[in-house]
PDB file of C-alpha atoms in Angstrom:
ATOM      1  CA  SER X1392      -0.020   0.031  -0.011  1.00 47.00           C
ATOM      2  CA  LEU X1393       1.059   3.614  -0.548  1.00 44.00           C
ATOM      3  CA  LEU X1394       0.885   4.466   3.153  1.00 48.00           C
ATOM      4  CA  LYS X1395       3.105   1.563   4.212  1.00 50.00           C
ATOM      5  CA  GLY X1396       6.378   3.211   3.845  1.00 48.00           C
ATOM      6  CA  ILE X1397       5.589   6.717   5.033  1.00 46.00           C
ATOM      7  CA  SER X1398       7.466   6.292   8.316  1.00 52.00           C
ATOM      8  CA  GLU X1399      10.742   5.296   6.643  1.00 56.00           C
ATOM      9  CA  PRO X1400      13.345   7.962   5.749  1.00 54.00           C
ATOM     10  CA  ASP X1401      11.997   9.856   2.734  1.00 56.00           C
ATOM     11  CA  GLY X1402       8.854   7.626   2.939  1.00 57.00           C
ATOM     12  CA  PHE X1403       6.597  10.776   3.051  1.00 57.00           C
ATOM     13  CA  LEU X1404       8.166  12.272  -0.053  1.00 58.00           C
ATOM     14  CA  THR X1405       8.056   8.900  -1.869  1.00 62.00           C
ATOM     15  CA  THR X1406       4.318   8.344  -0.963  1.00 60.00           C
ATOM     16  CA  ILE X1407       3.483  11.988  -2.124  1.00 58.00           C
ATOM     17  CA  ASP X1408       5.491  11.355  -5.333  1.00 61.00           C
ATOM     18  CA  LYS X1409       3.490   8.085  -6.018  1.00 61.00           C
ATOM     19  CA  LEU X1410       0.203   9.770  -5.236  1.00 57.00           C
ATOM     20  CA  LEU X1411       0.956  12.725  -7.586  1.00 56.00           C
ATOM     21  CA  SER X1412       2.105  10.440 -10.370  1.00 57.00           C
ATOM     22  CA  ARG X1413      -1.021   8.133 -10.152  1.00 53.00           C
ATOM     23  CA  GLN X1414      -3.651  10.711  -9.453  1.00 49.00           C
ATOM     24  CA  LEU X1415      -2.687  14.148 -10.542  1.00 49.00           C
ATOM     25  CA  LEU X1416      -0.937  13.372 -13.721  1.00 50.00           C
ATOM     26  CA  GLN X1417      -3.927  11.321 -14.683  1.00 52.00           C
ATOM     27  CA  ALA X1418      -6.399  14.032 -13.812  1.00 51.00           C
ATOM     28  CA  ARG X1419      -8.172  15.666 -16.811  1.00 50.00           C
ATOM     29  CA  GLY X1420      -6.706  19.160 -17.324  1.00 52.00           C
ATOM     30  CA  PHE X1421      -3.615  18.661 -15.363  1.00 51.00           C
ATOM     31  CA  PRO X1422      -0.594  20.343 -17.128  1.00 55.00           C
ATOM     32  CA  LYS X1423       1.281  17.787 -19.171  1.00 55.00           C
ATOM     33  CA  GLY X1424       4.986  18.158 -19.296  1.00 56.00           C
ATOM     34  CA  PRO X1425       8.308  16.973 -17.912  1.00 56.00           C
ATOM     35  CA  TRP X1426       7.726  15.452 -14.480  1.00 55.00           C
ATOM     36  CA  ARG X1427      10.294  15.032 -11.800  1.00 55.00           C
ATOM     37  CA  SER X1428       9.680  13.219  -8.468  1.00 54.00           C
ATOM     38  CA  VAL X1429       8.790  15.587  -5.656  1.00 49.00           C
ATOM     39  CA  SER X1430      12.025  14.456  -3.701  1.00 53.00           C
ATOM     40  CA  THR X1431      14.244  15.530  -6.579  1.00 62.00           C
ATOM     41  CA  MET X1432      12.472  18.591  -7.812  1.00 72.00           C
ATOM     42  CA  PHE X1433      14.278  21.106  -5.620  1.00 78.00           C
ATOM     43  CA  LYS X1434      17.516  20.852  -3.933  1.00 80.00           C
ATOM     44  CA  ALA X1435      19.244  23.433  -1.669  1.00 82.00           C
ATOM     45  CA  ALA X1436      22.326  23.412  -3.841  1.00 86.00           C
ATOM     46  CA  ASP X1437      20.094  24.565  -6.786  1.00 88.00           C
ATOM     47  CA  LEU X1438      18.865  27.650  -4.877  1.00 91.00           C
ATOM     48  CA  GLN X1439      20.168  30.849  -6.414  1.00 94.00           C
ATOM     49  CA  ILE X1440      20.357  33.754  -4.043  1.00 94.00           C
ATOM     50  CA  GLU X1441      20.491  37.363  -5.152  1.00 95.00           C
ATOM     51  CA  LEU X1442      20.446  39.745  -2.068  1.00 95.00           C
ATOM     52  CA  SER X1443      18.912  43.218  -2.124  1.00 94.00           C
ATOM     53  CA  LYS X1444      21.408  46.097  -2.507  1.00 95.00           C
ATOM     54  CA  HIS X1445      19.146  48.311  -0.341  1.00 93.00           C
ATOM     55  CA  PRO X1446      17.786  46.275   2.508  1.00 93.00           C
ATOM     56  CA  LYS X1447      15.202  48.001   4.696  1.00 93.00           C
ATOM     57  CA  GLU X1448      15.560  48.413   8.417  1.00 92.00           C
ATOM     58  CA  LYS X1449      13.775  45.462  10.187  1.00 90.00           C
ATOM     59  CA  PRO X1450      10.382  46.748  11.755  1.00 89.00           C
ATOM     60  CA  ASP X1451       9.437  46.350  15.300  1.00 92.00           C
ATOM     61  CA  SER X1452       7.511  43.003  15.346  1.00 89.00           C
ATOM     62  CA  SER X1453       4.829  44.493  17.801  1.00 92.00           C
ATOM     63  CA  LYS X1454       3.852  46.861  15.156  1.00 89.00           C
ATOM     64  CA  LEU X1455       3.618  44.665  12.177  1.00 90.00           C
ATOM     65  CA  VAL X1456       0.344  44.898  10.174  1.00 89.00           C
ATOM     66  CA  PHE X1457      -0.655  42.230   7.721  1.00 88.00           C
ATOM     67  CA  GLY X1458      -0.235  43.462   4.130  1.00 87.00           C
ATOM     68  CA  LYS X1459       1.725  46.497   5.027  1.00 88.00           C
ATOM     69  CA  SER X1460       5.265  45.294   5.666  1.00 88.00           C
ATOM     70  CA  PHE X1461       7.101  43.157   3.206  1.00 90.00           C
ATOM     71  CA  SER X1462      10.337  41.156   3.087  1.00 92.00           C
ATOM     72  CA  ASP X1463      13.271  42.530   1.097  1.00 94.00           C
ATOM     73  CA  HIS X1464      13.173  39.470  -0.904  1.00 94.00           C
ATOM     74  CA  MET X1465      10.970  36.938  -2.769  1.00 94.00           C
ATOM     75  CA  LEU X1466      11.097  33.362  -3.987  1.00 93.00           C
ATOM     76  CA  THR X1467      10.472  32.718  -7.689  1.00 92.00           C
ATOM     77  CA  ILE X1468      10.554  29.408  -9.619  1.00 89.00           C
ATOM     78  CA  GLU X1469       9.824  29.560 -13.327  1.00 89.00           C
ATOM     79  CA  TRP X1470       7.892  26.884 -15.151  1.00 83.00           C
ATOM     80  CA  SER X1471       7.575  26.088 -18.756  1.00 85.00           C
ATOM     81  CA  ALA X1472       5.713  23.279 -20.664  1.00 85.00           C
ATOM     82  CA  GLU X1473       9.058  22.384 -22.347  1.00 89.00           C
ATOM     83  CA  LYS X1474      11.343  22.190 -19.268  1.00 85.00           C
ATOM     84  CA  GLY X1475       8.991  21.925 -16.261  1.00 84.00           C
ATOM     85  CA  TRP X1476      10.292  23.661 -12.997  1.00 85.00           C
ATOM     86  CA  ASP X1477      13.453  25.710 -13.221  1.00 89.00           C
ATOM     87  CA  ARG X1478      15.874  26.395 -10.337  1.00 90.00           C
ATOM     88  CA  PRO X1479      14.484  28.296  -7.264  1.00 91.00           C
ATOM     89  CA  HIS X1480      15.588  31.896  -7.042  1.00 94.00           C
ATOM     90  CA  ILE X1481      15.568  34.185  -3.989  1.00 95.00           C
ATOM     91  CA  LYS X1482      15.795  37.736  -5.246  1.00 96.00           C
ATOM     92  CA  PRO X1483      15.099  41.391  -4.308  1.00 96.00           C
ATOM     93  CA  LEU X1484      11.389  42.092  -4.060  1.00 95.00           C
ATOM     94  CA  GLN X1485       9.862  43.267  -7.282  1.00 95.00           C
ATOM     95  CA  ASN X1486       6.725  43.508  -9.292  1.00 93.00           C
ATOM     96  CA  LEU X1487       5.369  40.394 -11.043  1.00 87.00           C
ATOM     97  CA  SER X1488       4.688  40.235 -14.786  1.00 86.00           C
ATOM     98  CA  LEU X1489       1.310  38.842 -15.633  1.00 83.00           C
ATOM     99  CA  HIS X1490      -0.301  38.193 -19.106  1.00 84.00           C
ATOM    100  CA  PRO X1491      -3.576  40.155 -19.387  1.00 82.00           C
ATOM    101  CA  ALA X1492      -5.398  36.948 -20.123  1.00 81.00           C
ATOM    102  CA  SER X1493      -4.257  35.392 -16.733  1.00 78.00           C
ATOM    103  CA  SER X1494      -7.087  33.771 -15.081  1.00 75.00           C
ATOM    104  CA  VAL X1495      -6.214  35.357 -11.796  1.00 73.00           C
ATOM    105  CA  LEU X1496      -7.247  38.749 -13.122  1.00 71.00           C
ATOM    106  CA  HIS X1497     -10.603  37.416 -14.399  1.00 70.00           C
ATOM    107  CA  TYR X1498     -11.360  35.575 -11.184  1.00 70.00           C
ATOM    108  CA  SER X1499     -10.507  38.719  -9.089  1.00 66.00           C
ATOM    109  CA  ILE X1500     -13.201  40.676 -10.984  1.00 68.00           C
ATOM    110  CA  GLU X1501     -15.708  37.941 -10.237  1.00 67.00           C
ATOM    111  CA  VAL X1502     -14.810  37.860  -6.575  1.00 68.00           C
ATOM    112  CA  SER X1503     -15.078  41.694  -6.525  1.00 68.00           C
ATOM    113  CA  ASN X1504     -18.622  41.520  -8.071  1.00 70.00           C
ATOM    114  CA  LEU X1505     -19.593  38.708  -5.827  1.00 67.00           C
ATOM    115  CA  LEU X1506     -18.633  40.588  -2.751  1.00 68.00           C
ATOM    116  CA  THR X1507     -20.313  43.685  -3.989  1.00 71.00           C
ATOM    117  CA  VAL X1508     -23.635  41.801  -4.490  1.00 67.00           C
ATOM    118  CA  THR X1509     -23.194  40.034  -1.168  1.00 65.00           C
ATOM    119  CA  MET X1510     -22.526  43.205   0.832  1.00 64.00           C
ATOM    120  CA  ARG X1511     -25.738  44.863  -0.516  1.00 63.00           C
TER     121      ARG X1511
END
């Protein structure tokens, strides 16, 4: 059974890997492309780190407000249908580039409309 080896070293990752390969990759609409196992997808040695040249002063933790204070850095991992996941990259915080047809933009409008109707 899949859950049998979960307590062994790397058993959890192996179990997740098997579940993903059996279920998600066979699911309708799941992106097809190169597949690497979960346990080999990202390694610490692959991490690229680019530090900010202008780090901000660390704020007082008692005065932090959600959505107002941000880290100097962000983690990005590029993905393409040809190559799959690329190397993880920690880099200075910057704007994200989105295609105008990105579904997140369309869904955000729908959520906004739903909230407007709900609040009335």
